[in-house]
Short mmCIF file of C-alpha atoms (C1' of nucleotides) in Angstrom, two decimals:
data_model
loop_
_atom_site.label_atom_id
_atom_site.label_comp_id
_atom_site.label_asym_id
_atom_site.label_seq_id
_atom_site.Cartn_x
_atom_site.Cartn_y
_atom_site.Cartn_z
CA MET L 249 21.20 39.73 -57.35
CA ALA L 250 24.35 37.67 -57.07
CA ASP L 251 27.39 39.48 -55.83
CA ARG L 252 29.33 41.09 -58.62
CA GLN L 253 32.82 40.92 -57.23
CA THR L 254 35.73 40.18 -59.47
CA PRO L 255 34.80 36.57 -60.00
CA SER L 256 37.73 34.68 -58.50
CA PRO L 257 39.19 32.36 -61.15
CA THR L 258 39.43 29.53 -58.64
CA ARG L 259 35.79 29.86 -57.81
CA SER L 260 34.94 29.82 -61.48
CA ARG L 261 37.04 26.75 -62.09
CA ILE L 262 35.24 24.93 -59.31
CA LEU L 263 31.87 25.77 -60.79
CA SER L 264 33.00 24.79 -64.27
CA ALA L 265 34.32 21.48 -63.00
CA ALA L 266 31.05 20.70 -61.27
CA ALA L 267 29.04 21.66 -64.35
CA ALA L 268 31.28 19.51 -66.53
CA MET L 269 30.73 16.55 -64.22
CA LEU L 270 26.99 16.96 -64.53
CA ALA L 271 27.33 17.25 -68.28
CA ASP L 272 29.27 13.99 -68.37
CA ASN L 273 26.78 12.26 -66.16
CA PRO L 274 23.60 13.93 -64.89
CA ALA L 275 23.65 11.49 -61.99
CA ALA L 276 27.17 12.32 -60.91
CA THR L 277 27.74 12.78 -57.22
CA LEU L 278 29.15 16.23 -56.65
CA SER L 279 31.22 15.35 -53.61
CA VAL L 280 33.76 17.77 -52.22
CA ARG L 281 36.69 15.63 -53.17
CA ALA L 282 35.47 14.73 -56.64
CA VAL L 283 34.76 18.34 -57.60
CA ALA L 284 37.96 19.61 -56.00
CA GLU L 285 40.07 17.09 -57.86
CA ARG L 286 38.40 17.81 -61.17
CA ALA L 287 38.96 21.51 -60.60
CA GLY L 288 42.54 20.93 -59.53
CA VAL L 289 42.17 22.55 -56.13
CA SER L 290 42.19 21.31 -52.57
CA THR L 291 39.07 20.53 -50.62
CA GLY L 292 39.97 23.31 -48.24
CA SER L 293 40.07 25.77 -51.07
CA LEU L 294 36.71 24.62 -52.30
CA ARG L 295 35.34 25.05 -48.81
CA HIS L 296 36.70 28.56 -48.69
CA PHE L 297 34.45 29.61 -51.54
CA PHE L 298 31.59 27.31 -50.74
CA PRO L 299 31.43 26.92 -46.96
CA THR L 300 28.89 24.15 -47.17
CA GLN L 301 28.02 21.53 -49.71
CA ARG L 302 24.63 23.08 -50.08
CA ASP L 303 26.24 26.35 -51.06
CA LEU L 304 28.16 24.58 -53.79
CA ILE L 305 25.11 22.84 -55.21
CA ASP L 306 23.10 26.03 -55.12
CA ALA L 307 25.81 27.89 -56.98
CA VAL L 308 26.05 25.17 -59.61
CA VAL L 309 22.31 25.20 -60.08
CA ALA L 310 22.31 28.94 -60.43
CA ALA L 311 25.16 28.80 -62.92
CA ILE L 312 23.43 26.17 -65.01
CA THR L 313 19.87 27.41 -64.94
CA ALA L 314 20.92 30.97 -65.61
CA ILE L 315 22.00 29.90 -69.05
CA GLN L 316 18.78 28.24 -69.99
CA PRO L 317 15.91 30.01 -71.71
CA THR L 318 13.75 29.43 -68.65
CA GLU L 319 15.22 32.63 -67.33
CA GLU L 320 12.46 34.72 -68.75
CA LEU L 321 10.04 32.41 -67.05
CA GLU L 322 11.89 33.07 -63.84
CA SER L 323 11.48 36.78 -64.32
CA ALA L 324 7.74 36.24 -64.08
CA LEU L 325 8.39 35.10 -60.55
CA HIS L 326 8.66 38.66 -59.32
CA ASP L 327 5.78 40.09 -61.31
CA THR L 328 3.74 41.07 -58.28
CA THR L 329 0.89 42.38 -60.42
CA ARG L 330 -0.18 38.77 -60.94
CA PRO L 331 -1.53 36.42 -58.25
CA ALA L 332 1.21 34.31 -56.68
CA VAL L 333 -0.62 31.10 -57.52
CA ASP L 334 -0.71 31.98 -61.20
CA ARG L 335 2.99 32.70 -61.22
CA LEU L 336 3.82 29.47 -59.44
CA VAL L 337 1.67 27.50 -61.87
CA ASP L 338 3.51 29.04 -64.80
CA LEU L 339 6.86 28.21 -63.28
CA LEU L 340 5.83 24.64 -62.58
CA ARG L 341 4.52 24.26 -66.08
CA GLY L 342 7.90 25.45 -67.31
CA ALA L 343 9.70 22.93 -65.15
CA LEU L 344 7.41 20.21 -66.45
CA ARG L 345 8.15 21.22 -70.01
CA ASP L 346 11.88 21.12 -69.29
CA THR L 347 11.52 17.56 -68.08
CA ILE L 348 9.25 16.08 -70.71
CA GLY L 349 9.27 18.79 -73.30
CA ASP L 350 11.78 17.53 -75.78
CA ASP L 351 12.59 13.98 -76.69
CA SER L 352 16.11 14.10 -75.38
CA ALA L 353 14.91 15.06 -71.92
CA ARG L 354 12.29 12.35 -71.96
CA GLU L 355 14.82 9.83 -73.19
CA ARG L 356 17.21 10.72 -70.39
CA TRP L 357 14.44 10.22 -67.90
CA ARG L 358 13.37 6.90 -69.30
CA SER L 359 16.88 5.54 -69.45
CA ALA L 360 17.31 6.54 -65.84
CA LEU L 361 14.32 4.42 -65.00
CA ALA L 362 15.55 1.54 -67.11
CA ALA L 363 18.92 1.70 -65.43
CA SER L 364 17.32 1.19 -62.08
CA GLU L 365 17.54 -2.59 -62.40
CA PRO L 366 18.06 -4.08 -59.00
CA THR L 367 20.11 -6.85 -60.59
CA ARG L 368 22.99 -4.60 -61.41
CA THR L 369 26.43 -6.13 -61.26
CA ASP L 370 28.20 -2.85 -60.97
CA ASP L 371 26.91 0.19 -59.22
CA GLN L 372 28.85 2.93 -60.92
CA ALA L 373 25.63 4.17 -62.41
CA ALA L 374 23.75 4.91 -59.23
CA PRO L 375 21.19 6.70 -61.24
CA THR L 376 20.04 9.85 -61.36
CA LEU L 377 18.36 11.84 -58.84
CA ALA L 378 20.87 14.59 -59.33
CA LEU L 379 18.72 16.12 -62.01
CA GLU L 380 15.69 15.68 -59.88
CA ARG L 381 17.48 17.35 -57.04
CA LEU L 382 18.44 20.22 -59.29
CA ALA L 383 14.81 20.76 -60.16
CA LEU L 384 13.94 20.55 -56.50
CA ARG L 385 16.39 23.30 -55.66
CA ARG L 386 14.86 25.58 -58.24
CA ILE L 387 11.39 24.89 -56.98
CA ALA L 388 12.46 25.45 -53.40
CA GLY L 389 13.75 28.83 -54.47
CA TRP L 390 10.44 29.80 -56.01
CA VAL L 391 8.46 28.67 -53.03
CA THR L 392 10.74 30.52 -50.65
CA THR L 393 10.35 33.72 -52.64
CA LEU L 394 6.57 33.47 -52.81
CA HIS L 395 6.36 32.50 -49.17
CA ALA L 396 8.38 35.54 -48.19
CA GLU L 397 6.18 37.68 -50.36
CA ALA L 398 3.07 36.32 -48.71
CA ALA L 399 4.59 36.89 -45.29
CA ASP L 400 5.05 40.55 -46.17
CA GLU L 401 1.37 41.09 -46.71
CA SER L 402 -0.12 42.45 -43.57
CA ASP L 403 -3.27 40.34 -43.47
CA ALA L 404 -1.52 37.10 -44.39
CA GLY L 405 -1.94 34.16 -42.06
CA ALA L 406 0.76 31.70 -41.14
CA LEU L 407 1.92 29.37 -43.86
CA LEU L 408 1.02 25.77 -43.22
CA PHE L 409 4.56 24.43 -43.62
CA ASP L 410 8.03 25.49 -44.64
CA ALA L 411 9.26 26.06 -48.17
CA GLU L 412 11.33 22.89 -48.19
CA THR L 413 8.30 20.75 -47.45
CA GLY L 414 6.28 22.57 -50.04
CA ALA L 415 9.00 22.15 -52.64
CA ARG L 416 9.24 18.42 -52.04
CA PHE L 417 5.50 18.15 -52.34
CA LEU L 418 5.55 19.97 -55.64
CA GLY L 419 8.44 17.79 -56.79
CA THR L 420 6.39 14.70 -56.10
CA VAL L 421 3.47 16.12 -58.05
CA LEU L 422 5.74 16.85 -61.02
CA THR L 423 7.19 13.35 -60.83
CA GLY L 424 3.67 11.99 -60.92
CA LEU L 425 2.79 14.01 -64.01
CA VAL L 426 5.99 13.04 -65.76
CA THR L 427 5.39 9.38 -65.01
CA GLU L 428 1.83 9.46 -66.24
CA GLN L 429 3.10 11.09 -69.37
CA ALA L 430 5.74 8.42 -69.88
CA LEU L 431 3.28 5.58 -69.43
CA PRO L 432 1.81 4.37 -72.69
CA GLY L 433 -1.84 5.10 -73.25
CA SER L 434 -1.85 7.45 -70.35
CA LEU L 435 -4.89 9.59 -70.23
CA ALA L 436 -3.07 12.60 -68.95
CA ARG L 437 -3.77 15.72 -70.93
CA ALA L 438 -3.01 19.39 -70.77
CA ALA L 439 -6.26 20.03 -68.93
CA HIS L 440 -5.29 17.58 -66.25
CA HIS L 441 -1.84 19.11 -66.04
CA ASP L 442 -3.31 22.53 -65.50
CA SER L 443 -5.82 21.61 -62.85
CA THR L 444 -3.28 19.45 -61.04
CA LEU L 445 -0.64 22.15 -61.00
CA ARG L 446 -3.17 24.73 -59.87
CA ILE L 447 -4.41 22.62 -57.00
CA ALA L 448 -0.84 21.90 -55.94
CA ALA L 449 0.26 25.51 -56.18
CA THR L 450 -2.76 26.69 -54.24
CA ALA L 451 -2.10 24.15 -51.52
CA VAL L 452 1.49 25.24 -51.12
CA LEU L 453 0.69 28.93 -50.94
CA THR L 454 -2.36 28.64 -48.71
CA THR L 455 -2.17 30.38 -45.37
CA ARG L 456 -3.93 29.61 -42.15
CA ARG L 457 -5.88 32.43 -40.63
CA MET H 956 1.10 -11.35 -48.50
CA ALA H 957 4.38 -11.08 -46.62
CA ASP H 958 6.04 -14.34 -45.72
CA ARG H 959 4.87 -15.68 -42.43
CA GLN H 960 7.97 -17.32 -41.09
CA THR H 961 8.63 -17.44 -37.41
CA PRO H 962 9.41 -13.76 -37.07
CA SER H 963 12.99 -13.73 -35.81
CA PRO H 964 13.12 -11.81 -32.52
CA THR H 965 16.29 -10.06 -33.59
CA ARG H 966 14.65 -8.84 -36.73
CA SER H 967 11.73 -7.58 -34.70
CA ARG H 968 13.97 -5.79 -32.27
CA ILE H 969 15.72 -4.03 -35.12
CA LEU H 970 12.43 -2.84 -36.54
CA SER H 971 11.20 -1.74 -33.13
CA ALA H 972 14.39 0.18 -32.51
CA ALA H 973 14.10 1.98 -35.83
CA ALA H 974 10.45 2.77 -35.22
CA ALA H 975 11.28 4.10 -31.76
CA MET H 976 13.92 6.35 -33.25
CA LEU H 977 11.40 7.75 -35.70
CA ALA H 978 8.95 8.23 -32.87
CA ASP H 979 11.56 10.19 -30.93
CA ASN H 980 12.46 12.28 -33.94
CA PRO H 981 10.70 11.99 -37.30
CA ALA H 982 13.79 13.42 -38.96
CA ALA H 983 16.13 10.91 -37.38
CA THR H 984 18.76 9.37 -39.60
CA LEU H 985 18.29 5.63 -39.56
CA SER H 986 21.93 4.75 -40.09
CA VAL H 987 23.11 1.18 -39.78
CA ARG H 988 25.13 1.84 -36.69
CA ALA H 989 22.56 3.98 -34.94
CA VAL H 990 19.78 1.46 -35.43
CA ALA H 991 22.01 -1.49 -34.59
CA GLU H 992 23.18 0.11 -31.38
CA ARG H 993 19.67 1.04 -30.33
CA ALA H 994 18.56 -2.52 -31.03
CA GLY H 995 21.56 -3.93 -29.22
CA VAL H 996 22.86 -5.93 -32.15
CA SER H 997 25.87 -5.69 -34.42
CA THR H 998 25.82 -4.01 -37.79
CA GLY H 999 26.58 -7.35 -39.38
CA SER H 1000 23.55 -8.87 -37.77
CA LEU H 1001 21.41 -6.04 -39.00
CA ARG H 1002 22.78 -6.54 -42.49
CA HIS H 1003 21.91 -10.21 -42.27
CA PHE H 1004 18.24 -9.41 -41.99
CA PHE H 1005 18.29 -6.27 -44.10
CA PRO H 1006 20.92 -6.73 -46.81
CA THR H 1007 20.71 -3.14 -47.87
CA GLN H 1008 19.81 0.07 -46.18
CA ARG H 1009 16.87 0.46 -48.46
CA ASP H 1010 15.52 -2.90 -47.33
CA LEU H 1011 15.66 -1.68 -43.77
CA ILE H 1012 13.88 1.59 -44.49
CA ASP H 1013 11.22 -0.17 -46.53
CA ALA H 1014 10.59 -2.67 -43.76
CA VAL H 1015 10.31 0.09 -41.17
CA VAL H 1016 7.88 2.02 -43.29
CA ALA H 1017 5.85 -1.11 -43.88
CA ALA H 1018 5.87 -1.96 -40.19
CA ILE H 1019 4.70 1.50 -39.24
CA THR H 1020 2.09 2.08 -41.89
CA ALA H 1021 0.86 -1.44 -42.55
CA ILE H 1022 -0.78 -1.91 -39.22
CA GLN H 1023 -4.34 -1.83 -40.47
CA PRO H 1024 -5.66 -4.16 -43.15
CA THR H 1025 -7.32 -2.41 -46.03
CA GLU H 1026 -10.89 -3.30 -45.24
CA GLU H 1027 -10.85 -1.81 -41.79
CA LEU H 1028 -9.17 1.17 -43.33
CA GLU H 1029 -12.18 1.57 -45.56
CA SER H 1030 -14.47 1.36 -42.60
CA ALA H 1031 -12.61 4.33 -41.16
CA LEU H 1032 -13.96 6.31 -44.08
CA HIS H 1033 -17.26 6.85 -42.30
CA ASP H 1034 -15.85 7.47 -38.86
CA THR H 1035 -17.16 11.01 -38.58
CA THR H 1036 -15.62 11.46 -35.17
CA ARG H 1037 -12.29 11.97 -36.90
CA PRO H 1038 -11.36 14.91 -39.14
CA ALA H 1039 -12.03 14.18 -42.80
CA VAL H 1040 -8.46 15.02 -43.74
CA ASP H 1041 -7.10 12.44 -41.32
CA ARG H 1042 -9.35 9.79 -42.73
CA LEU H 1043 -8.42 10.61 -46.30
CA VAL H 1044 -4.72 10.51 -45.44
CA ASP H 1045 -5.13 7.06 -43.92
CA LEU H 1046 -6.96 5.82 -46.98
CA LEU H 1047 -4.35 7.21 -49.32
CA ARG H 1048 -1.61 5.66 -47.27
CA GLY H 1049 -3.39 2.34 -47.60
CA ALA H 1050 -3.60 2.75 -51.37
CA LEU H 1051 0.07 3.60 -51.48
CA ARG H 1052 0.93 0.53 -49.45
CA ASP H 1053 -1.08 -1.65 -51.79
CA THR H 1054 0.98 -0.37 -54.67
CA ILE H 1055 4.48 -0.46 -53.28
CA GLY H 1056 4.04 -2.62 -50.22
CA ASP H 1057 6.05 -5.62 -51.23
CA ASP H 1058 8.97 -6.04 -53.55
CA SER H 1059 7.00 -7.88 -56.20
CA ALA H 1060 4.60 -4.97 -56.52
CA ARG H 1061 7.45 -2.54 -56.80
CA GLU H 1062 9.20 -4.71 -59.32
CA ARG H 1063 6.07 -4.90 -61.43
CA TRP H 1064 5.73 -1.18 -61.34
CA ARG H 1065 9.33 -0.50 -62.16
CA SER H 1066 9.43 -2.86 -65.11
CA ALA H 1067 6.26 -1.29 -66.39
CA LEU H 1068 7.97 2.07 -66.33
CA ALA H 1069 11.11 0.75 -67.99
CA ALA H 1070 9.05 -0.94 -70.67
CA SER H 1071 7.33 2.27 -71.62
CA GLU H 1072 9.36 2.72 -74.78
CA PRO H 1073 7.65 5.16 -77.10
CA THR H 1074 8.51 2.88 -80.02
CA ARG H 1075 6.01 0.26 -79.01
CA THR H 1076 4.48 -1.71 -81.81
CA ASP H 1077 1.54 -2.99 -79.87
CA ASP H 1078 -0.42 -1.73 -76.96
CA GLN H 1079 -0.78 -4.87 -74.88
CA ALA H 1080 1.08 -3.15 -72.10
CA ALA H 1081 -1.68 -1.71 -70.03
CA PRO H 1082 -1.86 -3.80 -66.88
CA THR H 1083 -0.57 -0.92 -64.84
CA LEU H 1084 -3.16 1.38 -66.28
CA ALA H 1085 -5.92 -0.98 -65.27
CA LEU H 1086 -4.57 -0.89 -61.77
CA GLU H 1087 -4.28 2.83 -62.03
CA ARG H 1088 -7.88 3.13 -63.08
CA LEU H 1089 -9.05 0.84 -60.31
CA ALA H 1090 -7.23 2.93 -57.76
CA LEU H 1091 -8.71 6.03 -59.31
CA ARG H 1092 -12.24 4.68 -58.91
CA ARG H 1093 -11.65 3.90 -55.27
CA ILE H 1094 -10.17 7.30 -54.61
CA ALA H 1095 -12.97 9.05 -56.44
CA GLY H 1096 -15.40 7.22 -54.19
CA TRP H 1097 -13.65 8.41 -51.07
CA VAL H 1098 -13.49 11.98 -52.25
CA THR H 1099 -17.13 11.96 -53.24
CA THR H 1100 -18.14 10.67 -49.82
CA LEU H 1101 -16.06 13.20 -47.97
CA HIS H 1102 -17.19 15.98 -50.26
CA ALA H 1103 -20.81 15.12 -49.63
CA GLU H 1104 -20.16 15.02 -45.93
CA ALA H 1105 -18.59 18.45 -46.07
CA ALA H 1106 -21.52 19.78 -48.09
CA ASP H 1107 -23.87 18.64 -45.34
CA GLU H 1108 -22.25 20.87 -42.82
CA SER H 1109 -24.23 24.07 -42.69
CA ASP H 1110 -21.33 26.48 -42.51
CA ALA H 1111 -19.29 24.73 -45.20
CA GLY H 1112 -18.20 26.81 -48.15
CA ALA H 1113 -18.18 25.66 -51.72
CA LEU H 1114 -15.66 23.05 -52.69
CA LEU H 1115 -13.03 24.30 -55.08
CA PHE H 1116 -13.58 21.57 -57.68
CA ASP H 1117 -15.46 18.36 -58.25
CA ALA H 1118 -14.62 14.97 -56.82
CA GLU H 1119 -13.38 13.64 -60.15
CA THR H 1120 -10.80 16.39 -60.46
CA GLY H 1121 -9.75 15.89 -56.88
CA ALA H 1122 -9.41 12.15 -57.36
CA ARG H 1123 -7.24 12.57 -60.43
CA PHE H 1124 -5.08 15.02 -58.56
CA LEU H 1125 -4.63 12.54 -55.73
CA GLY H 1126 -3.89 9.80 -58.23
CA THR H 1127 -1.08 11.89 -59.71
CA VAL H 1128 0.35 12.48 -56.24
CA LEU H 1129 0.31 8.75 -55.54
CA THR H 1130 1.97 8.04 -58.86
CA GLY H 1131 4.68 10.51 -57.95
CA LEU H 1132 5.31 8.85 -54.61
CA VAL H 1133 5.38 5.40 -56.16
CA THR H 1134 7.84 6.51 -58.81
CA GLU H 1135 10.13 8.14 -56.30
CA GLN H 1136 10.05 4.94 -54.34
CA ALA H 1137 10.90 2.87 -57.39
CA LEU H 1138 13.88 4.99 -58.28
CA PRO H 1139 17.04 3.75 -56.62
CA GLY H 1140 18.80 6.06 -54.28
CA SER H 1141 15.61 7.88 -53.62
CA LEU H 1142 15.55 9.41 -50.23
CA ALA H 1143 11.85 9.03 -49.83
CA ARG H 1144 10.95 8.45 -46.23
CA ALA H 1145 7.86 7.91 -44.23
CA ALA H 1146 7.99 11.52 -43.14
CA HIS H 1147 7.88 12.76 -46.70
CA HIS H 1148 5.05 10.40 -47.55
CA ASP H 1149 3.03 11.65 -44.64
CA SER H 1150 3.51 15.34 -45.24
CA THR H 1151 2.86 14.94 -48.94
CA LEU H 1152 -0.35 12.98 -48.45
CA ARG H 1153 -1.52 15.43 -45.83
CA ILE H 1154 -0.96 18.45 -48.03
CA ALA H 1155 -2.74 16.74 -50.90
CA ALA H 1156 -5.67 15.61 -48.78
CA THR H 1157 -6.06 19.06 -47.28
CA ALA H 1158 -6.03 20.66 -50.70
CA VAL H 1159 -8.75 18.37 -52.00
CA LEU H 1160 -11.03 18.90 -49.04
CA THR H 1161 -10.53 22.63 -48.71
CA THR H 1162 -13.61 24.76 -49.16
CA ARG H 1163 -13.93 28.32 -50.33
CA ARG H 1164 -15.88 30.61 -48.11
"C1'" DA D 1390 42.62 36.62 -48.68
"C1'" DC D 1391 43.61 32.45 -50.49
"C1'" DC D 1392 45.13 27.66 -50.30
"C1'" DT D 1393 46.86 23.24 -48.51
"C1'" DG D 1394 46.21 18.68 -46.61
"C1'" DA D 1395 45.53 16.18 -42.52
"C1'" DA D 1396 42.15 14.93 -39.16
"C1'" DC D 1397 37.56 14.02 -37.32
"C1'" DA D 1398 33.27 11.94 -37.19
"C1'" DC D 1399 30.29 10.04 -39.81
"C1'" DC D 1400 28.14 6.79 -43.79
"C1'" DG D 1401 26.82 1.92 -46.31
"C1'" DT D 1402 28.71 -2.38 -47.44
"C1'" DT D 1403 31.69 -6.52 -47.25
"C1'" DC D 1404 33.51 -10.40 -45.08
"C1'" DA D 1405 36.39 -13.79 -42.37
"C1'" DA D 1406 35.42 -15.68 -38.20
"C1'" DG D 1407 32.89 -17.51 -34.63
"C1'" DT D 1408 28.42 -20.16 -32.52
"C1'" DA W 146 21.25 -19.81 -39.69
"C1'" DC W 147 22.61 -16.33 -36.94
"C1'" DC W 148 25.90 -13.01 -35.13
"C1'" DT W 149 30.20 -10.47 -34.38
"C1'" DG W 150 33.36 -6.72 -35.27
"C1'" DA W 151 36.97 -5.18 -38.14
"C1'" DA W 152 37.97 -3.27 -42.57
"C1'" DC W 153 37.14 -0.71 -46.82
"C1'" DA W 154 35.88 3.10 -49.41
"C1'" DC W 155 33.40 6.72 -49.21
"C1'" DC W 156 31.07 11.34 -47.19
"C1'" DG W 157 30.93 16.62 -45.24
"C1'" DT W 158 33.25 19.58 -42.21
"C1'" DT W 159 36.98 21.62 -39.38
"C1'" DC W 160 41.30 23.65 -38.77
"C1'" DA W 161 46.34 24.59 -37.94
"C1'" DA W 162 49.56 25.88 -41.09
"C1'" DG W 163 51.45 28.00 -44.90
"C1'" DT W 164 51.71 32.03 -48.79
#
DNA sequence: ACCTGAACACCGTTCAAGT
DNA sequence: ACCTGAACACCGTTCAAGT
């Protein structure tokens, strides 16, 4: 899938630096200059390997998510024997579990919310949509893949909107589920999760004929 | 609800300029300088009325979406000359505005989220859930009405799920939008709100044939 | 091919200074 | 109170120049 060239040590150092920054602070801003400095290279050098900032972020996401156990979930993405909606629901459920599954993840999320006090004296903590954005990138990738797959089918109609829009929609739905889960006494249950994710996935993959 | 001071003409011109820019291009970047120039004022003047960029964006969104008072919005529910999806989107937008319209509402919401420590001794903290349930009832009513209307049409297919399920789905979507709005640094814009609500409304009202 | 660092055109925010 | 415009500290991207 990814190119298997001799993996330039500079390129690797850049990716490691970016990953380390996210490890230090999930809300870190991965700006060209910050990453380049941490990696000990020039901005121009960084740009040589990652022509655009989006390329850099994508590569970091890939590097990070490839490590995680969700990879076998990801493999289900290409299992064309199953309906696309089913696969997308499974992937979304996995993403949801990553966000609220363990206590540490939930704690991170809650502290991010708590840190969002408007009465902050110092803004070094501009919290934390980095993680959210990471999730969004993954989701966008899934939607793009499934969209392309749908486009290949001869009788498929036009998709109602682009993958980016669909991914943001799904991100909002996940945020809603996570929030309901975090709220005390919330009545959200697994059944609601399932039906919600299924409706959302169906909406995103629906074609117009 | 909002303060009814003499509405400074400069402030109005700034809002009009921003709205015009969005009308020209829904993806327009509402930067300080761009809006200030279009409005014919200095950036400092803009900052005087809108201390932060987020304040500006919020005010623009409010100005654009908050044109209709809620009750006349509700009356639009039965305006069968308009597509059901359009009507539902308008209603949802109204519900969203009720929740995050002014700063006090947002502040309430945010503190409720921050206070959602799992180590709560007592469960007095359910004011937000009451609101949530109220909103859910209203939404369920809308969906039921529109579902029934769809069922009346002779060539309509079967709805994919019941009104209750659809309402809970829409409630989750709204919760997601509200949360994204409450998080600082969120890039949520009017355009995202609109596309998200439209996708959700379409999904709920889609029939199987 | 890889790498540098300056330069360009942005961004949001702050603030002394005017009226 | 309102308004100006410069200044500050960022941002992503481009590019001539080196090796």
